[in-house]
Each structure stands twice: as C-alpha cells, then as structure tokens.
PDB file of N, CA, C and O in Angstrom:
ATOM      1  N   MET A   1      24.799  27.805 -31.377  1.00 70.00           N
ATOM      2  CA  MET A   1      24.972  27.539 -32.295  1.00 70.00           C
ATOM      3  C   MET A   1      25.863  28.951 -33.327  1.00 70.00           C
ATOM      4  O   MET A   1      25.200  29.969 -32.893  1.00 70.00           O
ATOM      5  N   ILE A   2      26.416  28.959 -34.413  1.00 73.00           N
ATOM      6  CA  ILE A   2      26.966  29.797 -35.272  1.00 73.00           C
ATOM      7  C   ILE A   2      25.352  29.541 -36.057  1.00 73.00           C
ATOM      8  O   ILE A   2      24.963  29.124 -37.076  1.00 73.00           O
ATOM      9  N   LYS A   3      25.147  30.904 -37.018  1.00 77.00           N
ATOM     10  CA  LYS A   3      24.451  31.809 -37.628  1.00 77.00           C
ATOM     11  C   LYS A   3      24.951  32.436 -39.158  1.00 77.00           C
ATOM     12  O   LYS A   3      25.938  33.267 -38.524  1.00 77.00           O
ATOM     13  N   ALA A   4      25.098  31.987 -39.671  1.00 80.00           N
ATOM     14  CA  ALA A   4      26.207  32.469 -41.042  1.00 80.00           C
ATOM     15  C   ALA A   4      24.748  33.196 -41.932  1.00 80.00           C
ATOM     16  O   ALA A   4      24.520  32.099 -42.796  1.00 80.00           O
ATOM     17  N   ARG A   5      24.985  33.716 -41.825  1.00 84.00           N
ATOM     18  CA  ARG A   5      23.234  34.856 -43.803  1.00 84.00           C
ATOM     19  C   ARG A   5      24.655  34.905 -44.668  1.00 84.00           C
ATOM     20  O   ARG A   5      25.491  36.208 -44.609  1.00 84.00           O
ATOM     21  N   PHE A   6      24.160  35.030 -46.271  1.00 86.00           N
ATOM     22  CA  PHE A   6      24.723  35.185 -47.218  1.00 86.00           C
ATOM     23  C   PHE A   6      24.348  35.579 -47.825  1.00 86.00           C
ATOM     24  O   PHE A   6      22.526  35.347 -47.942  1.00 86.00           O
ATOM     25  N   GLU A   7      23.852  36.476 -48.697  1.00 87.00           N
ATOM     26  CA  GLU A   7      23.417  37.238 -49.885  1.00 87.00           C
ATOM     27  C   GLU A   7      24.134  35.946 -51.179  1.00 87.00           C
ATOM     28  O   GLU A   7      24.894  36.534 -51.669  1.00 87.00           O
ATOM     29  N   ILE A   8      23.217  35.563 -52.270  1.00 87.00           N
ATOM     30  CA  ILE A   8      24.165  34.841 -52.897  1.00 87.00           C
ATOM     31  C   ILE A   8      23.091  35.788 -54.538  1.00 87.00           C
ATOM     32  O   ILE A   8      21.641  36.409 -54.738  1.00 87.00           O
ATOM     33  N   PHE A   9      24.125  35.815 -55.795  1.00 88.00           N
ATOM     34  CA  PHE A   9      23.587  36.821 -56.794  1.00 88.00           C
ATOM     35  C   PHE A   9      24.830  36.181 -57.499  1.00 88.00           C
ATOM     36  O   PHE A   9      25.648  35.149 -57.631  1.00 88.00           O
ATOM     37  N   LYS A  10      24.237  36.593 -58.730  1.00 88.00           N
ATOM     38  CA  LYS A  10      25.244  36.228 -60.660  1.00 88.00           C
ATOM     39  C   LYS A  10      26.187  36.934 -60.517  1.00 88.00           C
ATOM     40  O   LYS A  10      25.249  38.064 -60.905  1.00 88.00           O
ATOM     41  N   SER A  11      27.725  36.573 -61.056  1.00 88.00           N
ATOM     42  CA  SER A  11      28.164  37.404 -61.574  1.00 88.00           C
ATOM     43  C   SER A  11      28.972  37.237 -62.321  1.00 88.00           C
ATOM     44  O   SER A  11      30.417  36.121 -61.901  1.00 88.00           O
ATOM     45  N   ASP A  12      29.525  37.295 -63.945  1.00 90.00           N
ATOM     46  CA  ASP A  12      30.036  37.093 -64.944  1.00 90.00           C
ATOM     47  C   ASP A  12      30.019  35.552 -64.699  1.00 90.00           C
ATOM     48  O   ASP A  12      30.657  34.891 -65.473  1.00 90.00           O
ATOM     49  N   GLY A  13      28.787  35.013 -65.263  1.00 91.00           N
ATOM     50  CA  GLY A  13      29.076  33.644 -64.892  1.00 91.00           C
ATOM     51  C   GLY A  13      29.372  33.235 -64.188  1.00 91.00           C
ATOM     52  O   GLY A  13      28.922  31.205 -63.559  1.00 91.00           O
ATOM     53  N   TYR A  14      29.924  33.233 -62.822  1.00 93.00           N
ATOM     54  CA  TYR A  14      29.642  32.684 -61.935  1.00 93.00           C
ATOM     55  C   TYR A  14      28.482  32.764 -60.548  1.00 93.00           C
ATOM     56  O   TYR A  14      27.619  33.833 -60.557  1.00 93.00           O
ATOM     57  N   ILE A  15      28.685  32.295 -59.649  1.00 92.00           N
ATOM     58  CA  ILE A  15      27.398  32.745 -58.568  1.00 92.00           C
ATOM     59  C   ILE A  15      28.221  32.682 -57.442  1.00 92.00           C
ATOM     60  O   ILE A  15      28.707  32.088 -56.814  1.00 92.00           O
ATOM     61  N   CYS A  16      27.777  34.022 -56.969  1.00 92.00           N
ATOM     62  CA  CYS A  16      28.886  34.269 -55.596  1.00 92.00           C
ATOM     63  C   CYS A  16      27.753  34.326 -54.325  1.00 92.00           C
ATOM     64  O   CYS A  16      26.530  34.906 -54.217  1.00 92.00           O
ATOM     65  N   ALA A  17      28.584  34.420 -53.080  1.00 91.00           N
ATOM     66  CA  ALA A  17      28.379  34.547 -52.140  1.00 91.00           C
ATOM     67  C   ALA A  17      28.713  35.650 -51.261  1.00 91.00           C
ATOM     68  O   ALA A  17      30.016  35.448 -51.122  1.00 91.00           O
ATOM     69  N   VAL A  18      28.060  35.866 -50.585  1.00 91.00           N
ATOM     70  CA  VAL A  18      28.658  37.809 -49.965  1.00 91.00           C
ATOM     71  C   VAL A  18      27.679  37.551 -48.332  1.00 91.00           C
ATOM     72  O   VAL A  18      27.734  37.073 -48.069  1.00 91.00           O
ATOM     73  N   GLY A  19      29.118  37.040 -47.310  1.00 89.00           N
ATOM     74  CA  GLY A  19      28.513  37.289 -46.124  1.00 89.00           C
ATOM     75  C   GLY A  19      27.994  37.967 -46.164  1.00 89.00           C
ATOM     76  O   GLY A  19      28.715  39.748 -45.909  1.00 89.00           O
ATOM     77  N   GLN A  20      26.749  38.466 -45.254  1.00 87.00           N
ATOM     78  CA  GLN A  20      26.188  38.975 -44.393  1.00 87.00           C
ATOM     79  C   GLN A  20      26.605  39.782 -42.953  1.00 87.00           C
ATOM     80  O   GLN A  20      26.267  40.601 -42.441  1.00 87.00           O
ATOM     81  N   ASN A  21      26.966  38.594 -42.311  1.00 84.00           N
ATOM     82  CA  ASN A  21      27.824  39.344 -40.857  1.00 84.00           C
ATOM     83  C   ASN A  21      29.132  38.184 -40.441  1.00 84.00           C
ATOM     84  O   ASN A  21      29.167  38.182 -39.576  1.00 84.00           O
ATOM     85  N   VAL A  22      29.383  38.067 -41.273  1.00 85.00           N
ATOM     86  CA  VAL A  22      31.000  37.396 -41.522  1.00 85.00           C
ATOM     87  C   VAL A  22      31.574  38.225 -42.641  1.00 85.00           C
ATOM     88  O   VAL A  22      30.964  37.944 -43.591  1.00 85.00           O
ATOM     89  N   GLY A  23      32.659  38.369 -42.557  1.00 91.00           N
ATOM     90  CA  GLY A  23      33.850  38.433 -43.964  1.00 91.00           C
ATOM     91  C   GLY A  23      34.614  37.923 -44.503  1.00 91.00           C
ATOM     92  O   GLY A  23      35.095  36.989 -45.241  1.00 91.00           O
ATOM     93  N   ILE A  24      33.449  37.111 -45.878  1.00 93.00           N
ATOM     94  CA  ILE A  24      33.527  35.950 -46.254  1.00 93.00           C
ATOM     95  C   ILE A  24      33.289  36.385 -47.790  1.00 93.00           C
ATOM     96  O   ILE A  24      31.646  36.990 -47.930  1.00 93.00           O
ATOM     97  N   TYR A  25      33.289  35.912 -48.372  1.00 95.00           N
ATOM     98  CA  TYR A  25      32.810  35.884 -50.263  1.00 95.00           C
ATOM     99  C   TYR A  25      33.428  35.120 -51.040  1.00 95.00           C
ATOM    100  O   TYR A  25      35.001  35.304 -50.962  1.00 95.00           O
ATOM    101  N   ILE A  26      32.592  34.269 -51.927  1.00 95.00           N
ATOM    102  CA  ILE A  26      33.226  33.106 -52.509  1.00 95.00           C
ATOM    103  C   ILE A  26      32.314  32.756 -54.255  1.00 95.00           C
ATOM    104  O   ILE A  26      30.964  33.880 -53.786  1.00 95.00           O
ATOM    105  N   CYS A  27      32.528  32.482 -54.905  1.00 96.00           N
ATOM    106  CA  CYS A  27      32.169  32.093 -56.467  1.00 96.00           C
ATOM    107  C   CYS A  27      32.428  31.239 -56.562  1.00 96.00           C
ATOM    108  O   CYS A  27      33.602  30.611 -56.483  1.00 96.00           O
ATOM    109  N   ASP A  28      32.081  30.151 -57.982  1.00 96.00           N
ATOM    110  CA  ASP A  28      32.003  29.202 -57.697  1.00 96.00           C
ATOM    111  C   ASP A  28      31.137  29.295 -59.148  1.00 96.00           C
ATOM    112  O   ASP A  28      29.894  29.906 -59.184  1.00 96.00           O
ATOM    113  N   LYS A  29      31.534  28.328 -60.316  1.00 95.00           N
ATOM    114  CA  LYS A  29      30.733  27.645 -61.104  1.00 95.00           C
ATOM    115  C   LYS A  29      29.307  27.585 -60.929  1.00 95.00           C
ATOM    116  O   LYS A  29      28.400  27.634 -61.797  1.00 95.00           O
ATOM    117  N   ASN A  30      29.087  26.591 -60.341  1.00 95.00           N
ATOM    118  CA  ASN A  30      27.658  26.042 -59.453  1.00 95.00           C
ATOM    119  C   ASN A  30      27.120  26.183 -58.614  1.00 95.00           C
ATOM    120  O   ASN A  30      27.959  25.880 -57.490  1.00 95.00           O
ATOM    121  N   TRP A  31      26.302  26.216 -58.147  1.00 92.00           N
ATOM    122  CA  TRP A  31      25.432  26.011 -57.076  1.00 92.00           C
ATOM    123  C   TRP A  31      26.114  25.411 -55.921  1.00 92.00           C
ATOM    124  O   TRP A  31      25.717  25.198 -55.019  1.00 92.00           O
ATOM    125  N   ASN A  32      25.938  23.221 -56.401  1.00 93.00           N
ATOM    126  CA  ASN A  32      27.005  22.475 -55.663  1.00 93.00           C
ATOM    127  C   ASN A  32      28.097  23.027 -54.907  1.00 93.00           C
ATOM    128  O   ASN A  32      27.699  22.903 -53.753  1.00 93.00           O
ATOM    129  N   GLU A  33      28.686  23.476 -55.403  1.00 95.00           N
ATOM    130  CA  GLU A  33      29.986  23.921 -55.435  1.00 95.00           C
ATOM    131  C   GLU A  33      30.383  25.091 -54.637  1.00 95.00           C
ATOM    132  O   GLU A  33      31.044  24.928 -53.787  1.00 95.00           O
ATOM    133  N   LEU A  34      29.258  25.780 -54.516  1.00 94.00           N
ATOM    134  CA  LEU A  34      28.877  26.668 -53.832  1.00 94.00           C
ATOM    135  C   LEU A  34      29.284  26.761 -52.318  1.00 94.00           C
ATOM    136  O   LEU A  34      29.135  27.331 -51.478  1.00 94.00           O
ATOM    137  N   MET A  35      27.088  25.292 -52.597  1.00 90.00           N
ATOM    138  CA  MET A  35      27.263  25.150 -50.987  1.00 90.00           C
ATOM    139  C   MET A  35      28.344  24.128 -50.437  1.00 90.00           C
ATOM    140  O   MET A  35      28.454  24.666 -49.401  1.00 90.00           O
ATOM    141  N   LYS A  36      29.105  23.760 -50.894  1.00 91.00           N
ATOM    142  CA  LYS A  36      30.060  22.951 -49.866  1.00 91.00           C
ATOM    143  C   LYS A  36      30.938  23.597 -49.732  1.00 91.00           C
ATOM    144  O   LYS A  36      31.635  23.368 -48.971  1.00 91.00           O
ATOM    145  N   ASP A  37      31.639  24.734 -50.656  1.00 93.00           N
ATOM    146  CA  ASP A  37      33.137  26.060 -50.258  1.00 93.00           C
ATOM    147  C   ASP A  37      32.292  26.893 -49.209  1.00 93.00           C
ATOM    148  O   ASP A  37      33.311  26.928 -49.117  1.00 93.00           O
ATOM    149  N   ILE A  38      31.117  26.993 -49.310  1.00 90.00           N
ATOM    150  CA  ILE A  38      30.563  28.063 -48.043  1.00 90.00           C
ATOM    151  C   ILE A  38      30.595  27.491 -46.666  1.00 90.00           C
ATOM    152  O   ILE A  38      31.126  27.611 -45.438  1.00 90.00           O
ATOM    153  N   TYR A  39      29.314  26.150 -46.965  1.00 86.00           N
ATOM    154  CA  TYR A  39      30.147  25.601 -45.930  1.00 86.00           C
ATOM    155  C   TYR A  39      31.225  25.168 -44.513  1.00 86.00           C
ATOM    156  O   TYR A  39      31.672  25.335 -43.597  1.00 86.00           O
ATOM    157  N   GLU A  40      32.687  24.596 -45.715  1.00 89.00           N
ATOM    158  CA  GLU A  40      34.025  24.502 -45.332  1.00 89.00           C
ATOM    159  C   GLU A  40      34.372  25.426 -45.023  1.00 89.00           C
ATOM    160  O   GLU A  40      35.394  25.318 -44.502  1.00 89.00           O
ATOM    161  N   THR A  41      34.087  27.259 -45.725  1.00 91.00           N
ATOM    162  CA  THR A  41      34.205  28.226 -44.988  1.00 91.00           C
ATOM    163  C   THR A  41      33.887  28.615 -44.429  1.00 91.00           C
ATOM    164  O   THR A  41      35.131  28.963 -43.232  1.00 91.00           O
ATOM    165  N   VAL A  42      33.074  28.662 -43.619  1.00 87.00           N
ATOM    166  CA  VAL A  42      32.147  28.750 -42.963  1.00 87.00           C
ATOM    167  C   VAL A  42      33.144  28.255 -41.435  1.00 87.00           C
ATOM    168  O   VAL A  42      33.609  28.298 -40.440  1.00 87.00           O
ATOM    169  N   GLU A  43      33.498  26.705 -41.523  1.00 86.00           N
ATOM    170  CA  GLU A  43      34.148  25.890 -40.341  1.00 86.00           C
ATOM    171  C   GLU A  43      35.248  26.908 -40.497  1.00 86.00           C
ATOM    172  O   GLU A  43      35.690  26.475 -39.348  1.00 86.00           O
ATOM    173  N   LEU A  44      35.614  26.861 -41.545  1.00 89.00           N
ATOM    174  CA  LEU A  44      37.432  27.243 -41.183  1.00 89.00           C
ATOM    175  C   LEU A  44      36.829  28.917 -40.407  1.00 89.00           C
ATOM    176  O   LEU A  44      38.240  28.616 -39.876  1.00 89.00           O
ATOM    177  N   TYR A  45      36.764  29.354 -40.862  1.00 89.00           N
ATOM    178  CA  TYR A  45      36.290  30.572 -40.040  1.00 89.00           C
ATOM    179  C   TYR A  45      36.254  30.894 -38.757  1.00 89.00           C
ATOM    180  O   TYR A  45      36.718  31.334 -38.123  1.00 89.00           O
ATOM    181  N   TYR A  46      35.545  29.974 -38.118  1.00 86.00           N
ATOM    182  CA  TYR A  46      34.863  29.993 -37.164  1.00 86.00           C
ATOM    183  C   TYR A  46      35.493  29.149 -36.162  1.00 86.00           C
ATOM    184  O   TYR A  46      35.894  29.167 -35.096  1.00 86.00           O
ATOM    185  N   GLY A  47      36.525  28.149 -36.818  1.00 88.00           N
ATOM    186  CA  GLY A  47      37.908  27.214 -35.951  1.00 88.00           C
ATOM    187  C   GLY A  47      36.803  26.214 -35.592  1.00 88.00           C
ATOM    188  O   GLY A  47      36.714  25.262 -34.503  1.00 88.00           O
ATOM    189  N   LEU A  48      35.906  25.305 -36.202  1.00 82.00           N
ATOM    190  CA  LEU A  48      34.293  24.700 -36.061  1.00 82.00           C
ATOM    191  C   LEU A  48      35.258  23.157 -36.043  1.00 82.00           C
ATOM    192  O   LEU A  48      35.503  23.011 -37.578  1.00 82.00           O
ATOM    193  N   PRO A  49      34.737  22.745 -35.387  1.00 78.00           N
ATOM    194  CA  PRO A  49      35.398  20.956 -36.120  1.00 78.00           C
ATOM    195  C   PRO A  49      34.359  19.960 -36.314  1.00 78.00           C
ATOM    196  O   PRO A  49      32.831  20.846 -37.127  1.00 78.00           O
ATOM    197  N   ASP A  50      34.886  18.885 -37.101  1.00 70.00           N
ATOM    198  CA  ASP A  50      33.832  18.541 -38.114  1.00 70.00           C
ATOM    199  C   ASP A  50      32.296  18.275 -37.629  1.00 70.00           C
ATOM    200  O   ASP A  50      32.205  17.953 -36.570  1.00 70.00           O
ATOM    201  N   LYS A  51      31.260  18.120 -38.046  1.00 64.00           N
ATOM    202  CA  LYS A  51      29.744  17.991 -38.121  1.00 64.00           C
ATOM    203  C   LYS A  51      29.020  19.617 -37.393  1.00 64.00           C
ATOM    204  O   LYS A  51      28.341  18.417 -36.139  1.00 64.00           O
ATOM    205  N   ALA A  52      29.806  20.385 -37.057  1.00 65.00           N
ATOM    206  CA  ALA A  52      29.369  21.564 -36.292  1.00 65.00           C
ATOM    207  C   ALA A  52      27.949  21.158 -36.235  1.00 65.00           C
ATOM    208  O   ALA A  52      27.516  21.727 -37.834  1.00 65.00           O
ATOM    209  N   GLU A  53      27.568  21.569 -35.380  1.00 70.00           N
ATOM    210  CA  GLU A  53      26.083  21.981 -35.657  1.00 70.00           C
ATOM    211  C   GLU A  53      26.739  24.250 -36.182  1.00 70.00           C
ATOM    212  O   GLU A  53      26.345  24.545 -35.487  1.00 70.00           O
ATOM    213  N   LEU A  54      25.574  23.666 -37.748  1.00 71.00           N
ATOM    214  CA  LEU A  54      25.483  25.559 -37.561  1.00 71.00           C
ATOM    215  C   LEU A  54      24.716  25.341 -39.044  1.00 71.00           C
ATOM    216  O   LEU A  54      23.417  24.730 -39.014  1.00 71.00           O
ATOM    217  N   LYS A  55      23.629  26.632 -39.033  1.00 70.00           N
ATOM    218  CA  LYS A  55      22.671  27.021 -39.532  1.00 70.00           C
ATOM    219  C   LYS A  55      22.990  28.157 -40.449  1.00 70.00           C
ATOM    220  O   LYS A  55      23.420  29.247 -40.175  1.00 70.00           O
ATOM    221  N   MET A  56      22.707  28.281 -41.897  1.00 71.00           N
ATOM    222  CA  MET A  56      22.942  28.453 -42.694  1.00 71.00           C
ATOM    223  C   MET A  56      21.418  29.630 -43.600  1.00 71.00           C
ATOM    224  O   MET A  56      20.501  28.489 -43.773  1.00 71.00           O
ATOM    225  N   THR A  57      21.788  30.986 -43.387  1.00 71.00           N
ATOM    226  CA  THR A  57      20.365  31.415 -43.861  1.00 71.00           C
ATOM    227  C   THR A  57      20.624  32.158 -44.765  1.00 71.00           C
ATOM    228  O   THR A  57      22.588  32.990 -45.734  1.00 71.00           O
ATOM    229  N   VAL A  58      20.114  31.755 -46.219  1.00 70.00           N
ATOM    230  CA  VAL A  58      20.643  32.643 -47.783  1.00 70.00           C
ATOM    231  C   VAL A  58      20.368  32.769 -48.720  1.00 70.00           C
ATOM    232  O   VAL A  58      18.430  33.030 -48.209  1.00 70.00           O
ATOM    233  N   GLU A  59      19.951  34.337 -48.761  1.00 68.00           N
ATOM    234  CA  GLU A  59      18.937  35.173 -49.940  1.00 68.00           C
ATOM    235  C   GLU A  59      19.568  35.647 -50.918  1.00 68.00           C
ATOM    236  O   GLU A  59      21.053  35.865 -50.945  1.00 68.00           O
ATOM    237  N   VAL A  60      18.699  35.054 -51.941  1.00 70.00           N
ATOM    238  CA  VAL A  60      19.012  34.533 -53.273  1.00 70.00           C
ATOM    239  C   VAL A  60      18.631  35.806 -54.481  1.00 70.00           C
ATOM    240  O   VAL A  60      17.267  36.364 -54.019  1.00 70.00           O
ATOM    241  N   LYS A  61      19.572  36.755 -54.071  1.00 69.00           N
ATOM    242  CA  LYS A  61      18.699  37.967 -55.735  1.00 69.00           C
ATOM    243  C   LYS A  61      19.041  38.325 -56.857  1.00 69.00           C
ATOM    244  O   LYS A  61      19.616  37.175 -57.652  1.00 69.00           O
ATOM    245  N   ALA A  62      17.295  38.344 -57.282  1.00 65.00           N
ATOM    246  CA  ALA A  62      17.010  38.680 -58.343  1.00 65.00           C
ATOM    247  C   ALA A  62      17.042  39.735 -59.296  1.00 65.00           C
ATOM    248  O   ALA A  62      16.673  40.419 -58.604  1.00 65.00           O
ATOM    249  N   LYS A  63      17.662  39.435 -60.423  1.00 60.00           N
ATOM    250  CA  LYS A  63      17.494  40.586 -60.848  1.00 60.00           C
ATOM    251  C   LYS A  63      16.956  40.397 -61.540  1.00 60.00           C
ATOM    252  O   LYS A  63      17.003  39.832 -62.688  1.00 60.00           O
ATOM    253  N   THR A  64      15.886  41.837 -62.375  1.00 51.00           N
ATOM    254  CA  THR A  64      15.210  41.288 -63.425  1.00 51.00           C
ATOM    255  C   THR A  64      15.746  43.084 -64.736  1.00 51.00           C
ATOM    256  O   THR A  64      16.489  43.586 -64.774  1.00 51.00           O
ATOM    257  N   PRO A  65      15.181  42.228 -65.779  1.00 50.00           N
ATOM    258  CA  PRO A  65      16.286  42.401 -67.027  1.00 50.00           C
ATOM    259  C   PRO A  65      15.240  44.008 -67.167  1.00 50.00           C
ATOM    260  O   PRO A  65      14.229  44.238 -66.660  1.00 50.00           O
ATOM    261  N   PRO A  66      16.441  45.311 -67.750  1.00 51.00           N
ATOM    262  CA  PRO A  66      15.963  46.563 -67.671  1.00 51.00           C
ATOM    263  C   PRO A  66      14.952  46.853 -68.715  1.00 51.00           C
ATOM    264  O   PRO A  66      14.856  45.994 -69.903  1.00 51.00           O
ATOM    265  N   ILE A  67      14.108  47.675 -68.330  1.00 54.00           N
ATOM    266  CA  ILE A  67      13.092  47.708 -69.130  1.00 54.00           C
ATOM    267  C   ILE A  67      13.108  48.833 -70.513  1.00 54.00           C
ATOM    268  O   ILE A  67      13.864  49.478 -70.043  1.00 54.00           O
ATOM    269  N   SER A  68      13.376  48.474 -71.946  1.00 57.00           N
ATOM    270  CA  SER A  68      14.138  48.995 -72.872  1.00 57.00           C
ATOM    271  C   SER A  68      12.690  49.577 -73.922  1.00 57.00           C
ATOM    272  O   SER A  68      11.812  49.546 -73.778  1.00 57.00           O
ATOM    273  N   GLY A  69      13.540  50.360 -73.788  1.00 55.00           N
ATOM    274  CA  GLY A  69      11.994  51.753 -74.174  1.00 55.00           C
ATOM    275  C   GLY A  69      11.359  52.741 -73.839  1.00 55.00           C
ATOM    276  O   GLY A  69      10.490  53.544 -73.460  1.00 55.00           O
ATOM    277  N   LYS A  70      12.127  52.960 -72.929  1.00 49.00           N
ATOM    278  CA  LYS A  70      11.559  53.663 -71.688  1.00 49.00           C
ATOM    279  C   LYS A  70      12.385  54.925 -71.154  1.00 49.00           C
ATOM    280  O   LYS A  70      13.858  54.231 -71.412  1.00 49.00           O
TER     281      LYS A  70
END
C-alpha cells in the first residue's frame, strides 16, 4: 500500500497541498478539486493502475490571526 502525506494550507486565495513524503505541490480554488488532483497526481507519481489502494493522510494547517496592539 502506498502512503502519501500532505500538509494543506491557504495561500493567495488558493488551497494548497505539499507532500511530506513525496515531491508534490498542488494548488486549487476549492477543496474537491484539490482532493481529486492530489489523488490523480499520486497515481501518476507512483505509476499506479486505476483503483489502486492508496492511503492519504492530510494535515490542515490553521493560521491564527496576529494579535494586534502588542
């Protein structure tokens, strides 16, 4: 089984994913497109056949707003 880990974050109005254990970087306008593109890219990256077993771990980085006045 292939295990692909991604960190997800927002940048300039896009939702982006960077691979933690694979050399993949993807940005899309919405979550559904991002997930579809990650899956397709990982399939191509590893040369997997359609419907191969793939486990993806996604970590979402939440940015906290800066504290003003300090």
